[in-house]
């Protein structure tokens, strides 16, 4: 039955009408226990969703919707290795990558763990050799620079995590992430690197992605200009891929090829050898701690009752905000500088997974699915777009994410950072009433006329919902929990909306068109007549000014 016709959906619509009359100020005033009722802590990760526009009755109705959508069954099917990615006929088993004990997974009959352990051992070997200086370049030098060449899921996860955990990084190694086709990404880097001490990781599940392929070939040419002998590639290139023949064809020897499986989606691949650059940065033990944190969240997701289940709760709240309160976008606001790549990572995770309008059966969805995800470092955002969050009149739910202790402590910085984070979520929730604003203006000595003039500008509507996620510190275990929390949140949302969250057909059309436009841009006589007039005009401009 159509989701929106279910009694659960209709009940939620009634709750929306009821809650429309209540401000977050009222919800807090009515319930002194609101924080303890609407927050949960798991192994130090505190999730406070008390500033969301829900009450106990609404949450119960949302939980009923999750039961109606059979969330526990779908979750169990995913963990059992069933081929729930129907459009690609694939299982979804990134959870196997963080299955840390020696038992079979997902089942005794379909045990993927021997392969997972094999690749983990390959990773460990590489990590130990590079970090200890045993891995040598073509001139016998130890590696000093690691360049991950990849895009999308083969870039965003390891880039986020390496930056987030940079305080734990090996002091003798530098890490770079190259994704853009624009040579301005790779060229300045190559200018400053020494080929003798540089190791490239070509991370590409398909090994056919244009951006990665072009950057990898340019990097190989750069290396060969210095090394001249083909055998040098083995000293400076590692591939992470499921397409071994293509990696071999590129010239990377089998011993340097780390496998990923079709059951690992690109945006869920940090936990695989796609995380090799991270493991090189923080060591294999650190990488395992990340996996252990993610496994902790997997266990919580599988075992906790729905009403105490963090991914389920965050998913339901997001559905509430999107489908009932009408939010069209959602902001991710990390406050730690080292978490600066979190918004980008979550954009792919959420929007590539659930940015769809058809169900897994191919039918049109009856409601809007994923909102637009965007974000920025919190304090920077405060001095840029927060004005609109406070007084712009848009409903924009926010996720505030912050670690309580600093990874790079300097005296006097951390408390103000936290104060700003907490002040913003509070200001967004409670705002400032006209009476409060008036009182403040009067107290500042203004006369009635001046007060009346300024008053409209000084009122804050508030009622802007947010969730605050606090971690004790930026440690691999905590980060693993956080990212797995978001992964499962996205999965639950997909289940409720009836979406297959693990395919991404929407990115194909642009790739096809780029391929077909290339000859025209490269100067070949193109059959321009087939092109739309806009594209034709833009190509003409490029022919005038562009360089190849
Ligand atoms: O084009 C989208 C996408 O397929 C993502 O899903 C993926 O993470 C990215 O491209 C990179 O793909 P690959 O790892 O195969 O190079």
XYZ file of N, CA, C and O in Angstrom, residues 331-337 339-340 342-344 347 374-382 384-386 399 401:
108
model
N 21.127 20.840 7.268
C 22.519 21.311 7.356
C 23.323 20.445 8.317
O 22.841 20.071 9.384
N 24.555 20.134 7.913
C 25.490 19.396 8.773
C 26.549 20.381 9.225
O 27.237 20.976 8.388
N 26.690 20.549 10.502
C 27.552 21.600 11.030
C 28.580 21.046 12.014
O 28.360 21.054 13.231
N 29.692 20.531 11.491
C 30.742 20.082 12.410
C 31.454 21.297 12.993
O 31.692 22.267 12.269
N 31.784 21.247 14.257
C 32.476 22.381 14.878
C 33.988 22.172 14.960
O 34.729 23.126 15.084
N 34.437 20.922 14.922
C 35.886 20.679 14.958
C 36.459 20.903 13.560
O 35.934 20.365 12.585
N 37.537 21.662 13.501
C 38.181 21.926 12.207
C 38.510 20.614 11.497
O 38.352 20.495 10.270
N 37.006 17.995 11.324
C 35.835 17.312 10.740
C 35.325 18.048 9.510
O 34.179 17.886 9.113
N 36.188 18.841 8.898
C 35.695 19.732 7.833
C 35.146 18.985 6.618
O 34.378 19.537 5.850
N 33.224 16.379 6.758
C 32.000 15.619 7.068
C 30.819 16.000 6.163
O 30.125 15.105 5.658
N 30.563 17.288 5.929
C 29.412 17.601 5.056
C 29.537 16.965 3.673
O 28.565 16.393 3.165
N 30.705 17.015 3.078
C 30.894 16.434 1.750
C 30.643 14.930 1.758
O 29.992 14.378 0.867
N 26.981 14.323 2.139
C 26.235 14.647 0.913
C 26.178 13.431 -0.002
O 25.133 13.082 -0.532
N 23.615 19.853 3.062
C 24.694 20.809 2.846
C 25.298 21.140 4.205
O 24.772 20.715 5.237
N 26.377 21.871 4.219
C 26.950 22.202 5.516
C 28.340 22.777 5.417
O 28.903 22.930 4.329
N 28.886 23.061 6.567
C 30.144 23.807 6.650
C 30.595 23.733 8.107
O 29.796 23.411 8.988
N 31.849 24.025 8.333
C 32.326 24.148 9.712
C 31.431 25.167 10.437
O 31.194 26.271 9.930
N 30.958 24.786 11.624
C 29.947 25.590 12.317
C 30.295 27.044 12.526
O 29.546 27.939 12.115
N 31.449 27.302 13.134
C 31.747 28.716 13.428
C 31.900 29.531 12.144
O 31.522 30.704 12.105
N 32.426 28.924 11.103
C 32.525 29.661 9.835
C 31.129 29.968 9.300
O 30.861 31.068 8.811
N 30.258 28.986 9.399
C 28.877 29.180 8.971
C 28.188 30.288 9.747
O 27.377 31.050 9.192
N 28.529 30.405 11.027
C 27.913 31.455 11.854
C 28.131 32.846 11.256
O 27.308 33.731 11.419
N 28.507 33.406 8.093
C 28.172 33.383 6.666
C 26.671 33.184 6.482
O 25.947 34.133 6.229
N 26.177 31.976 6.701
C 24.780 31.702 6.357
C 23.848 31.531 7.552
O 22.650 31.343 7.373
N 24.373 31.570 8.765
C 23.492 31.358 9.922
C 22.404 32.429 10.024
O 21.353 32.204 10.602
N 22.261 19.323 12.000
C 23.005 18.394 12.851
C 24.264 19.114 13.313
O 25.120 19.458 12.488
N 27.702 18.695 15.170
C 28.593 17.573 15.515
C 29.859 18.164 16.119
O 30.508 19.019 15.495
